[in-house]
């Protein structure tokens, strides 16, 4: 029978008169009450009574074992591990103590230690089915750890998340697994999920440097760089050797500085410098998708200012590949397509924008692009005459004079039949263009997007020769010819009516 000294507890004056047997009976009474509360799933009260039993007799292994079981139900696995370890120290043959120690180790993610405990149970009770199953669980966790490590090295973050989910089925209290899962979720762009996992850890352990790092990483990848830096700094306070937090903090500060320098250069009109600064910023961290999308779009804007339209389109395309919800990049690319008169592509981008944000401005931009697309599918009379869309009446007349003389069939009478046919077609188009653009009403209708060939009087029915004669003042119905003359007008030919 244990002595009072064996119990190693300081008794209050009223308890000093209790005998060893009475102490044991009292401790057993507390244990039984704890068991009753445990059965009723009132684990807090069960914990209190098991603690009283331990206070009465701290050398009893089963009391620690019972309290360990209660702490496990309260998800206080580290405390439960301490109690179960104390139980087996007091009694190395205490099978339940070894089993609970193993389960605590496994819950906390230490599968190797857990396996040793379960094998000790099997030494004591070879047919213990629970221990046999737990050995398999521990082996599975070890295997998932190895797979996750390999997946992380290969940047196969989906594989890591899968492995950690499977491992956490057995190691539910392992912060290390949870942080690795959260980090990979962040790398996959699943920021709300990553934030949720990291926040759960921080609620239980506010000093967890890994969780603080993941919170900062999510903010960093969501382009909230100032807030991200605060979390990285806090993580380094908790864990000064946290290399990932140190690198992320450095990258965040560098990105912010380069981006701000680029913005300032752009505002100052120094577009070449802005282009270089945005390019340098893009090399800092390829994994920061949202920030890089903005940098590509900014560089695209600079490219359009530098008249590098194709390059600007390429940068905007890279931006929307990184972030397909980035409206500003679609708008910038659409404007570049408009500048290149590639209206089909512009309409597609403006449609994407308007589907996402149905504003009046976006509707106007879409309608304007659709109008330009419609206009582009007609004959471009401005191009036919070789004049700008803002050409004056006099410029239109001069252009007609030049093009009409250039393509007049008589000028090409000695050419092959194929060339004659082509020049005749061009001569006719020049006449059509002049007929429309020299008439204010027709020009207005044409500029508003109206297809002139849809008019009742089909443009194909008019006689280009009559327009030519009327313009040059020739007699109606008379023939004319071209002869070489060095002092004549465009093309070094003059014409005469005969």
XYZ file of C-alpha atoms in Angstrom:
498
model
C 0.000 0.000 0.000
C 1.275 3.467 -0.940
C 2.321 5.779 1.895
C 1.456 9.436 2.141
C 5.048 10.201 1.132
C 4.536 8.062 -1.982
C 1.564 10.190 -2.906
C 3.900 13.188 -2.655
C 1.178 15.709 -1.985
C 0.859 18.482 0.596
C -2.260 17.928 2.651
C -4.290 20.621 4.280
C -4.714 20.180 8.077
C -8.096 18.519 7.720
C -6.696 15.861 5.342
C -3.547 15.017 7.335
C -5.514 12.690 9.521
C -6.605 10.544 6.525
C -4.982 7.183 6.245
C -3.470 5.819 3.031
C -6.536 3.699 2.439
C -8.808 6.656 2.952
C -6.762 8.719 0.496
C -7.042 5.980 -2.090
C -10.777 5.646 -1.536
C -11.188 9.404 -1.883
C -9.130 9.429 -5.097
C -11.177 6.513 -6.462
C -14.340 8.383 -5.630
C -13.134 11.375 -7.630
C -12.164 9.072 -10.490
C -15.623 7.451 -10.512
C -17.279 10.843 -10.587
C -14.976 11.805 -13.426
C -15.988 8.639 -15.278
C -19.664 9.530 -14.853
C -19.129 12.969 -16.322
C -17.019 11.472 -19.111
C -19.860 9.117 -20.070
C -22.213 12.101 -20.121
C -19.662 13.863 -22.405
C -19.198 16.631 -19.860
C -15.471 16.556 -20.397
C -14.690 19.755 -18.515
C -16.190 18.374 -15.295
C -14.577 14.998 -15.954
C -11.224 16.777 -16.229
C -11.797 18.528 -12.902
C -12.530 15.277 -11.043
C -9.651 13.372 -12.626
C -7.406 16.247 -11.550
C -8.708 15.929 -8.002
C -7.949 12.227 -8.088
C -4.393 12.938 -9.275
C -3.972 15.559 -6.543
C -4.965 12.947 -3.978
C -2.645 10.291 -5.381
C -0.253 11.467 -8.116
C 1.458 8.088 -8.544
C -1.571 6.316 -10.026
C -1.031 5.771 -13.775
C -4.723 5.183 -14.591
C -5.707 8.618 -13.319
C -3.317 10.256 -15.783
C -4.583 7.934 -18.470
C -8.183 8.952 -17.813
C -7.344 12.615 -17.751
C -5.403 12.182 -21.010
C -8.514 10.653 -22.598
C -10.567 13.634 -21.416
C -8.022 16.158 -22.736
C -8.077 14.394 -26.084
C -11.837 14.857 -26.233
C -11.287 18.553 -25.441
C -8.772 18.726 -28.321
C -6.020 19.624 -25.879
C -3.673 17.101 -27.426
C -0.363 18.454 -26.115
C -1.596 18.337 -22.526
C -3.051 14.900 -23.195
C 0.346 13.766 -24.498
C 2.025 14.909 -21.268
C -0.507 13.001 -19.148
C -0.260 9.817 -21.216
C 3.547 9.982 -21.081
C 3.380 10.395 -17.312
C 1.055 7.393 -17.127
C 3.486 5.081 -18.938
C 6.407 6.440 -16.915
C 4.556 5.323 -13.818
C 3.573 2.003 -15.398
C 5.318 0.841 -18.564
C 2.863 -2.053 -18.869
C -0.113 0.330 -18.964
C -1.414 -0.582 -22.408
C -4.047 2.188 -22.621
C -1.406 4.742 -21.672
C 0.823 3.707 -24.605
C -2.177 3.673 -26.939
C -3.239 7.184 -25.898
C 0.314 8.482 -26.132
C 0.500 7.112 -29.676
C -2.826 8.694 -30.628
C -1.680 12.060 -29.251
C 1.574 11.844 -31.188
C -0.369 10.964 -34.334
C -2.897 13.757 -33.842
C -0.009 16.193 -33.489
C 1.608 14.883 -36.678
C 4.508 12.892 -35.171
C 3.823 9.609 -36.948
C 7.219 8.043 -36.136
C 6.753 8.473 -32.396
C 3.143 7.318 -32.706
C 4.243 4.142 -34.484
C 6.687 3.318 -31.662
C 3.901 3.653 -29.122
C 1.514 1.430 -31.081
C 4.202 -1.221 -31.521
C 4.737 -1.152 -27.734
C 1.012 -1.843 -27.322
C 1.341 -4.822 -29.673
C 4.234 -6.114 -27.583
C 1.938 -6.038 -24.587
C -1.141 -7.279 -26.464
C -0.262 -8.738 -29.915
C -3.888 -9.113 -30.993
C -4.911 -5.546 -30.146
C -6.933 -4.606 -33.246
C -6.976 -0.906 -32.400
C -3.192 -0.758 -32.228
C -2.932 -2.713 -35.471
C -5.170 -0.193 -37.228
C -3.324 2.768 -35.712
C -0.008 1.400 -37.002
C -1.517 1.462 -40.495
C -2.758 5.016 -39.926
C 0.706 6.129 -38.814
C 2.301 4.489 -41.858
C -0.201 6.251 -44.120
C 0.597 9.620 -42.570
C 4.320 9.025 -43.107
C 3.655 8.121 -46.745
C 1.512 11.220 -47.316
C 4.260 13.352 -45.744
C 6.808 11.982 -48.230
C 4.453 12.516 -51.175
C 3.726 16.074 -50.021
C 7.409 16.878 -49.699
C 8.052 15.636 -53.228
C 4.992 17.506 -54.548
C 6.153 20.765 -52.951
C 9.596 20.439 -54.531
C 7.914 19.986 -57.925
C 5.494 22.886 -57.251
C 2.609 20.424 -57.535
C 0.607 22.289 -54.929
C -2.645 20.454 -55.656
C -0.917 17.188 -54.796
C 0.342 18.678 -51.526
C -3.152 19.848 -50.561
C -4.530 16.380 -51.343
C -1.834 14.684 -49.241
C -2.307 17.046 -46.322
C -6.070 16.543 -46.361
C -5.525 12.776 -46.152
C -2.878 13.113 -43.441
C -5.069 15.453 -41.375
C -7.745 12.767 -41.179
C -5.439 11.091 -38.655
C -3.309 14.068 -37.588
C -6.168 16.497 -36.977
C -4.217 18.691 -34.511
C -1.034 19.003 -36.558
C -0.366 22.693 -37.152
C 2.559 21.843 -39.407
C 0.317 19.976 -41.848
C -2.319 22.694 -41.713
C 0.219 25.443 -42.433
C 1.664 23.498 -45.364
C -1.843 23.021 -46.760
C -2.613 26.730 -46.268
C 0.623 27.778 -47.971
C -0.159 25.595 -50.983
C -3.730 26.907 -51.140
C -2.233 30.396 -51.291
C 0.104 29.329 -54.099
C -2.949 28.007 -55.954
C -4.739 31.346 -55.576
C -7.318 29.924 -53.158
C -6.783 32.772 -50.734
C -10.003 32.636 -48.651
C -9.413 28.951 -47.876
C -5.765 29.589 -47.009
C -6.706 32.538 -44.799
C -9.313 30.422 -43.000
C -6.831 27.649 -42.183
C -4.175 30.102 -40.984
C -6.703 32.036 -38.885
C -7.873 28.828 -37.179
C -4.286 28.118 -36.135
C -3.732 31.671 -34.893
C -6.858 31.473 -32.755
C -5.235 28.591 -30.905
C -1.673 29.881 -31.098
C -1.289 33.600 -31.791
C 2.512 33.283 -31.853
C 2.660 30.692 -34.647
C 5.173 32.200 -37.071
C 4.219 29.867 -39.908
C 0.549 30.834 -39.718
C 1.462 34.533 -39.575
C 3.601 34.012 -42.673
C 0.707 32.375 -44.551
C -1.653 35.215 -43.603
C 0.903 37.655 -44.978
C 1.404 35.534 -48.099
C -2.330 35.642 -48.896
C -2.398 39.428 -48.524
C 0.766 39.742 -50.599
C -0.716 37.692 -53.430
C -3.929 39.733 -53.251
C -1.844 42.874 -53.816
C -2.378 44.168 -50.257
C 1.346 44.651 -49.881
C 1.455 47.023 -46.888
C -0.680 44.702 -44.743
C 1.311 41.710 -45.955
C 4.569 43.287 -44.790
C 3.076 43.773 -41.316
C 2.356 40.044 -41.041
C 5.802 39.089 -42.362
C 7.444 41.356 -39.814
C 5.300 39.851 -37.037
C 6.207 36.341 -38.187
C 9.902 37.251 -38.003
C 9.434 38.566 -34.471
C 7.961 35.203 -33.461
C 10.489 33.198 -35.491
C 13.600 35.270 -36.366
C 15.004 32.459 -38.533
C 11.856 32.143 -40.681
C 13.552 32.292 -44.101
C 10.324 32.231 -46.134
C 8.936 35.212 -44.236
C 12.222 37.064 -44.686
C 12.272 36.451 -48.464
C 8.576 37.333 -48.867
C 9.045 40.541 -46.875
C 11.989 41.537 -49.054
C 10.076 40.769 -52.264
C 7.014 42.674 -51.068
C 9.025 45.786 -50.265
C 10.934 45.587 -53.559
C 7.740 45.130 -55.590
C 6.059 48.062 -53.925
C 9.064 50.322 -54.482
C 9.499 49.424 -58.170
C 5.794 49.741 -58.907
C 5.596 53.150 -57.219
C 8.700 54.348 -59.075
C 7.137 53.194 -62.353
C 3.892 54.997 -61.551
C 5.767 58.204 -60.767
C 7.761 58.023 -64.004
C 4.528 57.485 -65.937
C 2.830 60.469 -64.303
C 5.898 62.591 -65.097
C 5.613 61.575 -68.752
C 8.884 59.650 -68.669
C 7.491 56.633 -70.495
C 10.781 54.942 -71.348
C 11.816 54.943 -67.684
C 8.358 53.752 -66.610
C 8.550 50.877 -69.095
C 11.922 49.768 -67.692
C 10.777 50.049 -64.065
C 7.647 47.962 -64.687
C 9.793 45.397 -66.518
C 12.176 45.184 -63.557
C 9.258 44.792 -61.153
C 7.953 41.845 -63.190
C 11.171 39.910 -62.525
C 10.898 40.110 -58.722
C 8.297 37.397 -58.057
C 6.631 35.424 -60.884
C 4.259 33.848 -58.339
C 2.566 37.132 -57.426
C -0.194 36.843 -60.012
C -2.398 39.828 -59.150
C 0.423 42.316 -58.769
C 2.080 41.069 -61.956
C -1.218 41.366 -63.828
C -1.331 45.042 -62.844
C 2.296 45.501 -63.819
C 1.684 43.977 -67.261
C -1.337 46.236 -67.745
C 0.655 49.278 -66.624
C 3.452 48.368 -69.024
C 0.847 47.899 -71.752
C -0.429 51.420 -71.085
C 3.111 52.747 -71.389
C 3.564 50.745 -74.594
C 0.502 52.378 -76.133
C 1.895 55.792 -75.215
C 5.152 54.836 -76.942
C 3.161 53.727 -80.028
C 4.235 50.113 -79.444
C 0.699 48.898 -80.006
C 1.478 45.225 -80.678
C 3.624 45.085 -77.549
C 0.875 46.792 -75.554
C -1.647 44.202 -76.745
C 0.747 41.404 -75.779
C 1.195 42.837 -72.272
C -2.555 43.233 -71.766
C -3.052 39.655 -72.942
C -0.532 38.484 -70.337
C -2.421 40.498 -67.721
C -5.784 38.857 -68.450
C -4.174 35.413 -68.548
C -2.976 36.023 -65.006
C -6.263 37.576 -63.875
C -9.192 37.009 -66.214
C -11.391 39.312 -64.096
C -9.082 42.315 -64.662
C -11.394 44.799 -66.412
C -8.760 47.502 -66.845
C -6.572 45.157 -68.929
C -9.474 44.260 -71.230
C -10.281 47.948 -71.716
C -6.674 48.826 -72.477
C -6.332 45.961 -74.960
C -9.643 46.860 -76.625
C -8.465 50.432 -77.154
C -5.247 49.120 -78.703
C -7.297 46.946 -81.060
C -9.357 50.017 -81.966
C -6.158 51.926 -82.719
C -5.093 49.092 -85.024
C -8.555 48.988 -86.599
C -8.894 45.352 -85.526
C -12.523 45.844 -84.611
C -13.554 42.192 -84.251
C -11.074 41.775 -81.389
C -12.061 45.108 -79.859
C -15.741 44.131 -79.862
C -14.933 40.829 -78.144
C -13.059 42.617 -75.358
C -15.742 45.272 -74.892
C -18.414 42.550 -74.791
C -16.449 40.791 -72.038
C -16.230 44.045 -70.102
C -19.915 44.886 -70.527
C -20.987 41.401 -69.446
C -19.001 41.904 -66.253
C -19.836 45.541 -65.531
C -22.947 46.880 -67.257
C -22.171 50.579 -66.990
C -23.216 53.322 -69.415
C -19.600 53.988 -70.260
C -18.921 50.348 -71.133
C -22.120 50.178 -73.198
C -21.035 53.259 -75.133
C -17.590 51.788 -75.805
C -19.127 48.532 -77.020
C -21.584 50.300 -79.334
C -18.822 52.453 -80.763
C -16.673 49.383 -81.470
C -19.617 47.592 -83.063
C -20.251 50.625 -85.271
C -16.615 50.758 -86.352
C -16.747 47.023 -87.056
C -19.815 47.499 -89.225
C -18.157 50.386 -91.037
C -14.979 48.373 -91.574
C -16.897 45.706 -93.485
C -17.962 48.228 -96.169
C -15.707 49.644 -98.822
C -13.399 52.142 -97.154
C -13.784 55.136 -99.426
C -11.210 57.092 -97.465
C -8.629 54.399 -98.146
C -9.691 54.207 -101.788
C -8.866 57.901 -102.190
C -5.909 57.722 -99.829
C -7.133 60.485 -97.499
C -7.683 60.830 -93.785
C -11.193 60.589 -92.346
C -10.985 64.259 -91.457
C -10.005 65.313 -95.002
C -11.362 68.608 -96.280
C -13.445 68.997 -99.444
C -10.434 70.352 -101.284
C -8.258 67.429 -100.157
C -10.902 64.981 -101.351
C -11.006 66.637 -104.782
C -7.232 66.609 -105.110
C -7.132 62.950 -104.089
C -9.784 62.063 -106.642
C -7.917 63.917 -109.392
C -4.742 61.981 -108.606
C -6.355 58.528 -108.253
C -8.708 58.915 -111.217
C -5.828 59.780 -113.521
C -3.738 56.986 -112.035
C -6.325 54.255 -112.670
C -8.092 55.519 -115.813
C -8.454 52.605 -118.274
C -6.958 54.583 -121.208
C -3.743 54.933 -119.306
C -3.417 51.154 -119.178
C -4.610 50.353 -122.685
C -1.336 48.648 -123.578
C -1.254 46.512 -120.404
C -2.332 42.875 -120.173
C -6.032 42.041 -119.978
C -5.655 41.120 -116.310
C -4.060 44.456 -115.406
C -6.646 46.348 -117.460
C -9.444 44.621 -115.576
C -7.891 45.425 -112.207
C -7.288 49.073 -113.068
C -10.821 49.445 -114.399
C -12.135 48.117 -111.085
C -9.996 50.596 -109.154
C -11.097 53.436 -111.427
C -14.715 52.599 -110.699
C -14.071 52.451 -106.895
C -12.381 55.863 -107.044
C -15.500 57.237 -108.723
C -17.743 55.654 -106.067
C -15.605 57.093 -103.277
C -15.668 60.578 -104.765
C -19.422 60.422 -105.373
C -20.037 59.695 -101.690
C -17.362 61.797 -100.005
C -17.930 64.890 -102.156
C -21.646 64.952 -101.279
C -22.157 66.255 -97.693
C -25.362 64.279 -97.142
C -23.964 61.036 -98.487
C -20.726 61.556 -96.580
C -22.631 62.113 -93.355
C -24.604 58.910 -93.850
C -21.434 57.030 -94.729
C -19.572 58.357 -91.668
C -22.467 57.324 -89.415
C -22.003 53.697 -90.505
C -24.596 53.491 -93.271
C -23.768 51.048 -96.068
C -24.204 53.115 -99.226
C -24.677 49.998 -101.342
C -27.894 49.358 -99.427
C -29.405 52.551 -100.872
C -32.154 52.217 -103.451
C -29.880 53.581 -106.125
C -27.202 50.893 -106.039
C -23.701 52.323 -106.276
C -22.816 49.645 -108.791
C -25.148 51.212 -111.403
C -23.371 54.540 -111.825
C -20.925 55.324 -114.649
C -17.436 56.215 -113.418
C -16.613 57.768 -116.790
C -19.418 60.288 -116.393
C -18.067 61.320 -113.004
C -14.603 61.651 -114.494
C -15.884 63.814 -117.379
C -17.956 65.974 -115.085
C -15.004 66.536 -112.772
C -12.566 67.411 -115.565
C -15.111 69.350 -117.631
C -15.227 67.051 -120.670
C -18.117 66.938 -123.162
C -20.708 64.378 -122.404
C -20.392 61.131 -124.286
C -17.059 62.028 -125.987
C -13.959 59.841 -125.930
C -10.606 60.875 -124.448
C -7.013 59.680 -124.510
C -3.796 59.954 -122.493
C -0.431 61.094 -123.888
C 2.947 61.499 -122.277
C 3.851 65.037 -121.233
C 6.552 65.967 -118.736
C 4.727 69.118 -117.673
C 1.381 67.488 -116.973
C -0.197 66.632 -113.627
C -0.048 63.472 -111.526
C 1.365 60.476 -113.374
C 2.976 62.742 -116.010
C -0.029 62.314 -118.340
C -2.523 64.739 -119.671
C -5.882 63.877 -121.138
C -7.820 65.335 -124.002
C -11.346 64.781 -125.207
C -11.673 64.058 -128.901
